[in-house]
Amino acid sequence: MTHTTQPPTRPTATSPAPTPPTTATPASQTPASPASPASAFRALHTPASPLALANAWDVASARVVEAAGASAVATTSAGVAWSLGVADGDVLGRKRAVALVARVVRAVAVPVTADIEGGFGRDAGEVAETVAEVLAAGAAGVNIEDGAREPGEFAERMAAARGAVERAGGDLFLNARVDTYLRGLGGPRTRLAETLERAQRYVRAGADGIFVPGVTDAETIAALVAGIPVPLNVLAGNGTPPVAELARLGVARVSLGSAVAEAAYAVARRAARDLLDGGGYGVLTDGIAYPELNGLLAAAPEA
């Protein structure tokens, strides 16, 4: 069912910052405090210039993305899982997942948001533990997906995640992924209303942003923007409008998800087939040169 009354909005990137009191110590005598990674990351969510995330899966890919000019690095849970030798889909253990997040955070100078699947926990309490560990690892945000869970159960997970951040006295951008379109949940005629209902419920539970993968048509994207009171994140793929058009529609964040890792593994397969089937090496011509790639890792803090 649809809602005509919108829930209260959480602070977003477009919210004006409070004006400092005029009686404060003169700026010339007070050193400026650097913005926290989370507040810097939060400020990047604006339709005026959508946050573009080419998702990484290890330190090397994160350094490559950062060197390309990215203002933030996002991990892909699928790419992370594959690189660590397991399948995507709540198979990877929390300890290994958080350790990877910590290594990426140490290796780059930009904010890092971590894809933590459904929260690496059997219940809301364990999700809270995961979020506390990711926050301690230095992440600026997390992505948590509802998957096939009932909306009520996922709202509990989101509320637990928000509670963990508040208890730690920290800040973390909580991006709630709604999988109605990705998984084809519900009927086509009611899917938009169901998605909006879930999104609003998750915002009330503590989400700072909503991620709806699987949507590519401009009309639906515009309806999602209009009905969701926090920044909207979409997954780019075949048929997705260009970033400039997504900005016009009001999208604040665009992710490539696991597609970058998939493309990298496709290159490995093409190179192997080229070599094994025809004895050729043509696919190697577009690779990053060894000195450049090695230099990126040499210049990174020890991860």
PDB file of N, CA, C and O in Angstrom, residues 34-60:
ATOM      1  N   PRO A  34      39.123  18.893  10.922  1.00  0.00           N
ATOM      2  CA  PRO A  34      38.801  18.202   9.682  1.00  0.00           C
ATOM      3  C   PRO A  34      37.484  17.437   9.817  1.00  0.00           C
ATOM      4  O   PRO A  34      37.168  16.943  10.887  1.00  0.00           O
ATOM      5  N   ALA A  35      36.736  17.382   8.743  1.00  0.00           N
ATOM      6  CA  ALA A  35      35.477  16.642   8.767  1.00  0.00           C
ATOM      7  C   ALA A  35      35.767  15.164   8.951  1.00  0.00           C
ATOM      8  O   ALA A  35      36.770  14.642   8.466  1.00  0.00           O
ATOM      9  N   SER A  36      34.897  14.490   9.685  1.00  0.00           N
ATOM     10  CA  SER A  36      35.055  13.052   9.851  1.00  0.00           C
ATOM     11  C   SER A  36      34.811  12.371   8.509  1.00  0.00           C
ATOM     12  O   SER A  36      34.131  12.925   7.633  1.00  0.00           O
ATOM     13  N   PRO A  37      35.361  11.154   8.310  1.00  0.00           N
ATOM     14  CA  PRO A  37      35.102  10.455   7.042  1.00  0.00           C
ATOM     15  C   PRO A  37      33.607  10.308   6.753  1.00  0.00           C
ATOM     16  O   PRO A  37      33.179  10.459   5.619  1.00  0.00           O
ATOM     17  N   ALA A  38      32.818  10.033   7.796  1.00  0.00           N
ATOM     18  CA  ALA A  38      31.383   9.843   7.578  1.00  0.00           C
ATOM     19  C   ALA A  38      30.695  11.135   7.164  1.00  0.00           C
ATOM     20  O   ALA A  38      29.841  11.140   6.273  1.00  0.00           O
ATOM     21  N   SER A  39      31.049  12.260   7.810  1.00  0.00           N
ATOM     22  CA  SER A  39      30.412  13.526   7.434  1.00  0.00           C
ATOM     23  C   SER A  39      30.854  13.950   6.039  1.00  0.00           C
ATOM     24  O   SER A  39      30.050  14.482   5.259  1.00  0.00           O
ATOM     25  N   ALA A  40      32.113  13.689   5.701  1.00  0.00           N
ATOM     26  CA  ALA A  40      32.583  13.996   4.346  1.00  0.00           C
ATOM     27  C   ALA A  40      31.856  13.122   3.323  1.00  0.00           C
ATOM     28  O   ALA A  40      31.442  13.601   2.260  1.00  0.00           O
ATOM     29  N   PHE A  41      31.670  11.870   3.667  1.00  0.00           N
ATOM     30  CA  PHE A  41      30.975  10.945   2.773  1.00  0.00           C
ATOM     31  C   PHE A  41      29.512  11.336   2.623  1.00  0.00           C
ATOM     32  O   PHE A  41      28.956  11.333   1.511  1.00  0.00           O
ATOM     33  N   ARG A  42      28.893  11.707   3.720  1.00  0.00           N
ATOM     34  CA  ARG A  42      27.482  12.116   3.697  1.00  0.00           C
ATOM     35  C   ARG A  42      27.283  13.311   2.758  1.00  0.00           C
ATOM     36  O   ARG A  42      26.298  13.384   2.027  1.00  0.00           O
ATOM     37  N   ALA A  43      28.222  14.237   2.793  1.00  0.00           N
ATOM     38  CA  ALA A  43      28.097  15.455   1.992  1.00  0.00           C
ATOM     39  C   ALA A  43      28.216  15.186   0.495  1.00  0.00           C
ATOM     40  O   ALA A  43      27.839  16.034  -0.320  1.00  0.00           O
ATOM     41  N   LEU A  44      28.716  14.020   0.128  1.00  0.00           N
ATOM     42  CA  LEU A  44      28.876  13.688  -1.287  1.00  0.00           C
ATOM     43  C   LEU A  44      27.563  13.259  -1.943  1.00  0.00           C
ATOM     44  O   LEU A  44      27.500  13.138  -3.155  1.00  0.00           O
ATOM     45  N   HIS A  45      26.541  13.018  -1.151  1.00  0.00           N
ATOM     46  CA  HIS A  45      25.263  12.547  -1.671  1.00  0.00           C
ATOM     47  C   HIS A  45      24.396  13.729  -2.085  1.00  0.00           C
ATOM     48  O   HIS A  45      23.640  14.281  -1.287  1.00  0.00           O
ATOM     49  N   THR A  46      24.517  14.126  -3.327  1.00  0.00           N
ATOM     50  CA  THR A  46      23.730  15.251  -3.824  1.00  0.00           C
ATOM     51  C   THR A  46      23.389  15.044  -5.293  1.00  0.00           C
ATOM     52  O   THR A  46      24.272  14.723  -6.099  1.00  0.00           O
ATOM     53  N   PRO A  47      22.130  15.230  -5.678  1.00  0.00           N
ATOM     54  CA  PRO A  47      21.750  15.104  -7.089  1.00  0.00           C
ATOM     55  C   PRO A  47      22.451  16.115  -7.989  1.00  0.00           C
ATOM     56  O   PRO A  47      22.533  15.901  -9.203  1.00  0.00           O
ATOM     57  N   ALA A  48      22.936  17.208  -7.412  1.00  0.00           N
ATOM     58  CA  ALA A  48      23.647  18.193  -8.223  1.00  0.00           C
ATOM     59  C   ALA A  48      24.874  17.573  -8.875  1.00  0.00           C
ATOM     60  O   ALA A  48      25.271  17.946  -9.981  1.00  0.00           O
ATOM     61  N   SER A  49      25.461  16.619  -8.197  1.00  0.00           N
ATOM     62  CA  SER A  49      26.620  15.894  -8.716  1.00  0.00           C
ATOM     63  C   SER A  49      26.638  14.531  -8.025  1.00  0.00           C
ATOM     64  O   SER A  49      27.289  14.351  -7.002  1.00  0.00           O
ATOM     65  N   PRO A  50      25.888  13.563  -8.558  1.00  0.00           N
ATOM     66  CA  PRO A  50      25.735  12.274  -7.874  1.00  0.00           C
ATOM     67  C   PRO A  50      27.066  11.613  -7.546  1.00  0.00           C
ATOM     68  O   PRO A  50      28.021  11.675  -8.330  1.00  0.00           O
ATOM     69  N   LEU A  51      27.125  11.003  -6.383  1.00  0.00           N
ATOM     70  CA  LEU A  51      28.298  10.252  -5.967  1.00  0.00           C
ATOM     71  C   LEU A  51      28.436   9.027  -6.863  1.00  0.00           C
ATOM     72  O   LEU A  51      27.542   8.175  -6.915  1.00  0.00           O
ATOM     73  N   ALA A  52      29.547   8.939  -7.585  1.00  0.00           N
ATOM     74  CA  ALA A  52      29.782   7.839  -8.519  1.00  0.00           C
ATOM     75  C   ALA A  52      30.748   6.842  -7.891  1.00  0.00           C
ATOM     76  O   ALA A  52      31.871   7.205  -7.540  1.00  0.00           O
ATOM     77  N   LEU A  53      30.298   5.603  -7.748  1.00  0.00           N
ATOM     78  CA  LEU A  53      31.080   4.580  -7.050  1.00  0.00           C
ATOM     79  C   LEU A  53      31.385   3.403  -7.976  1.00  0.00           C
ATOM     80  O   LEU A  53      30.488   2.640  -8.349  1.00  0.00           O
ATOM     81  N   ALA A  54      32.660   3.283  -8.350  1.00  0.00           N
ATOM     82  CA  ALA A  54      33.131   2.114  -9.095  1.00  0.00           C
ATOM     83  C   ALA A  54      33.654   1.127  -8.051  1.00  0.00           C
ATOM     84  O   ALA A  54      34.781   1.251  -7.574  1.00  0.00           O
ATOM     85  N   ASN A  55      32.828   0.171  -7.685  1.00  0.00           N
ATOM     86  CA  ASN A  55      33.094  -0.661  -6.505  1.00  0.00           C
ATOM     87  C   ASN A  55      34.365  -1.492  -6.610  1.00  0.00           C
ATOM     88  O   ASN A  55      34.645  -2.104  -7.643  1.00  0.00           O
ATOM     89  N   ALA A  56      35.116  -1.505  -5.509  1.00  0.00           N
ATOM     90  CA  ALA A  56      36.370  -2.243  -5.411  1.00  0.00           C
ATOM     91  C   ALA A  56      36.177  -3.497  -4.572  1.00  0.00           C
ATOM     92  O   ALA A  56      35.170  -3.647  -3.875  1.00  0.00           O
ATOM     93  N   TRP A  57      37.154  -4.384  -4.613  1.00  0.00           N
ATOM     94  CA  TRP A  57      37.027  -5.642  -3.874  1.00  0.00           C
ATOM     95  C   TRP A  57      38.294  -6.030  -3.116  1.00  0.00           C
ATOM     96  O   TRP A  57      38.319  -7.000  -2.377  1.00  0.00           O
ATOM     97  N   ASP A  58      39.363  -5.259  -3.282  1.00  0.00           N
ATOM     98  CA  ASP A  58      40.590  -5.493  -2.529  1.00  0.00           C
ATOM     99  C   ASP A  58      41.382  -4.189  -2.499  1.00  0.00           C
ATOM    100  O   ASP A  58      40.939  -3.172  -3.035  1.00  0.00           O
ATOM    101  N   VAL A  59      42.550  -4.221  -1.867  1.00  0.00           N
ATOM    102  CA  VAL A  59      43.338  -2.997  -1.751  1.00  0.00           C
ATOM    103  C   VAL A  59      43.776  -2.480  -3.112  1.00  0.00           C
ATOM    104  O   VAL A  59      43.706  -1.280  -3.392  1.00  0.00           O
ATOM    105  N   ALA A  60      44.232  -3.371  -3.991  1.00  0.00           N
ATOM    106  CA  ALA A  60      44.714  -2.929  -5.300  1.00  0.00           C
ATOM    107  C   ALA A  60      43.606  -2.245  -6.104  1.00  0.00           C
ATOM    108  O   ALA A  60      43.813  -1.164  -6.667  1.00  0.00           O
TER     109      ALA A  60
END
